[in-house]
Amino acid sequence: MNRIKTKKKENIVQVLRRMYLLIAIIPMIVMTIITAVFYVNSLIDSTKQNLQTVLNLYADNIDGTISQGIKVIDIVQNDLSVQNALRVSRFEEKEEYYIQRTTINTTMMLINQNYGNTLDGIYILLDDGRCFKSSVFPYNKEKYSQQQWYKDIRDTQGIQGNGFYKYSRVIANPGKEGYISIGEPIINYRNGEIVGVILVEINLNTFSEMLSKTVTTQDLNVSITEEDGTPVWQYDLGEIRKKGNILKTHLDESIHRELSNGWEISMTTNWFNKIKTEVLNTLTILFILIIMVTFASIYFGRRFADTINHPLKQLQDGMNRNREIWRGEYIAVETEYHELDDLNEGVNDLISKVNQMFEEVKNKERAMRKVQFSALQA
C-alpha cells in the first residue's frame, strides 16, 4: 500500500516563536531605516542651514571691514588738516614739511584706531611725491606715482578694489604677507583737481582671524574671488583634498554670496564629515535598540508559544494515555484561549461518547452472556 507523501511537519512552538520574532523585528527594522533616512536628511539640511548662516555672518564681517575702509577714505578725504596739506606743496623750510607730515600721520593713526581696527594701514600718496601714513613701518622707497596700480586708482572715479598681492605696496613690512586694498583719488576741494590717491590696505590675516572667530568647525574651505573669477584669497581649515577623489567631491557642499564690492565669497565643506559622528552615534543606538527588541521578542515569543503549547501538550499527553490503554479519563487543560477551551471540550465530548460506546458494548456482552447462560441451563 502506497504511503501518501506529506510535507515535513514543523514544531508548532518553533513556528510560533519564529513568526512572533519576525512580526516584531521586521517592522522595527523598517521603522529604523525610515527613521535613519529622515534623521540623516534632517542633519544634512541642518548642516546646510548652519553653513549658510556661517557664510552670511562671515560675509557681513568682511563687508563691514570693506565698509570701514570706505568710511575711512571718506573721513580722510574730508579732513581739514588733509585738505590744508593739499593746498600747500612748497615749503620755505624743511621743518615745515616734517610738521605737516607728523600732523597728517598722527591724524590718520587716530582715524585708523577709531574707525578701522581691522585695517592694516591708511596712506595718502600725492603726485608731487609727498606721502602720509598711519603705519610706523618705513616706506619701501618706490616711486608710487609711476606704479600702474597708482595710475589705475587715480584714473578711476569712485572706490576701486584691488585683489590679492603679496607685500604692502607702500611700507616695508616683510613680517606680513597677503593684502587687498581699497583706493580712491584724492581731490583738492579748493580747485577740484585730483592730486593723488588715498589707499587703505587690509592684511588677509584679518580675514583668517575673522574666520576662526566665526567658524568652530573643521574641514571648511573658504575663498574670495573678484567679479571676473580672479582669486583674491583662499583659506582651508580642513585637510587638503586629493584630486580625483570622486566621493569627497560628490559629498562636498558649496554655497556662495556676493560681497558689497562685487567680489564673491564661497564656502565649501564635506557634509558627511559634519554629520558622521551624529550618524554613527544614532546608528549605534538603533543597533542596540534592535538587539534589545530581538531579545525581548525571543523572550515574549517563548512566553506566547508556551501559552499555546502547554495546553496542546496536555491534550496530547491525555490522548496518548487513552490511546495506549483506554481509560476513559477526561482531560483537564489550563488555557487562557477560548479556542483551546472549545477544543478541550470537543475532545472530552469525544471521550464521553467513546465511553458510552464502550458501556453499550459491555451491556450487550452482558445480555448475550445471560442469554447463553440461560440456554445452557435449559
PDB file of C-alpha atoms in Angstrom, residues 82 85-86 89 97-98 100-106 108 122-135 138-145 170-171 195-199:
ATOM      1  CA  VAL A  82      44.475 116.896   4.980  1.00  0.00           C
ATOM      2  CA  ALA A  85      48.091 119.950   3.288  1.00  0.00           C
ATOM      3  CA  LEU A  86      46.866 119.516  -0.291  1.00  0.00           C
ATOM      4  CA  SER A  89      53.097 121.927  -1.627  1.00  0.00           C
ATOM      5  CA  TYR A  97      57.198 119.662   5.783  1.00  0.00           C
ATOM      6  CA  TYR A  98      58.109 117.490   8.768  1.00  0.00           C
ATOM      7  CA  GLN A 100      52.905 118.768   8.149  1.00  0.00           C
ATOM      8  CA  ARG A 101      53.802 115.091   7.754  1.00  0.00           C
ATOM      9  CA  THR A 102      53.738 114.486  11.510  1.00  0.00           C
ATOM     10  CA  THR A 103      50.355 116.189  11.800  1.00  0.00           C
ATOM     11  CA  ILE A 104      48.788 114.217   8.946  1.00  0.00           C
ATOM     12  CA  ASN A 105      50.358 110.918  10.051  1.00  0.00           C
ATOM     13  CA  THR A 106      49.050 111.416  13.589  1.00  0.00           C
ATOM     14  CA  MET A 108      45.499 109.101  10.153  1.00  0.00           C
ATOM     15  CA  ILE A 122      45.886 104.144   5.586  1.00  0.00           C
ATOM     16  CA  TYR A 123      48.036 106.042   3.106  1.00  0.00           C
ATOM     17  CA  ILE A 124      47.895 109.348   1.220  1.00  0.00           C
ATOM     18  CA  LEU A 125      50.152 109.325  -1.831  1.00  0.00           C
ATOM     19  CA  LEU A 126      50.397 112.581  -3.790  1.00  0.00           C
ATOM     20  CA  ASP A 127      51.563 113.320  -7.315  1.00  0.00           C
ATOM     21  CA  ASP A 128      54.257 115.686  -6.009  1.00  0.00           C
ATOM     22  CA  GLY A 129      55.904 112.840  -4.085  1.00  0.00           C
ATOM     23  CA  ARG A 130      54.614 113.607  -0.606  1.00  0.00           C
ATOM     24  CA  CYS A 131      53.406 110.589   1.362  1.00  0.00           C
ATOM     25  CA  PHE A 132      51.476 110.210   4.595  1.00  0.00           C
ATOM     26  CA  LYS A 133      50.773 107.011   6.514  1.00  0.00           C
ATOM     27  CA  SER A 134      49.115 105.605   9.607  1.00  0.00           C
ATOM     28  CA  SER A 135      51.763 102.902   9.995  1.00  0.00           C
ATOM     29  CA  PRO A 138      59.118 102.762   6.855  1.00  0.00           C
ATOM     30  CA  TYR A 139      58.218 103.366   3.235  1.00  0.00           C
ATOM     31  CA  ASN A 140      59.510 100.892   0.683  1.00  0.00           C
ATOM     32  CA  LYS A 141      61.069 103.787  -1.280  1.00  0.00           C
ATOM     33  CA  GLU A 142      59.207 103.184  -4.507  1.00  0.00           C
ATOM     34  CA  LYS A 143      58.018 105.978  -6.781  1.00  0.00           C
ATOM     35  CA  TYR A 144      54.346 105.344  -6.244  1.00  0.00           C
ATOM     36  CA  SER A 145      53.065 107.764  -8.872  1.00  0.00           C
ATOM     37  CA  VAL A 170      53.605 101.334   0.450  1.00  0.00           C
ATOM     38  CA  ILE A 171      55.535 100.178   3.510  1.00  0.00           C
ATOM     39  CA  VAL A 195      46.299 115.447  -6.685  1.00  0.00           C
ATOM     40  CA  GLY A 196      46.948 111.835  -5.692  1.00  0.00           C
ATOM     41  CA  VAL A 197      45.323 108.776  -4.166  1.00  0.00           C
ATOM     42  CA  ILE A 198      44.115 107.501  -0.809  1.00  0.00           C
ATOM     43  CA  LEU A 199      44.938 103.831  -0.239  1.00  0.00           C
TER      44      LEU A 199
END
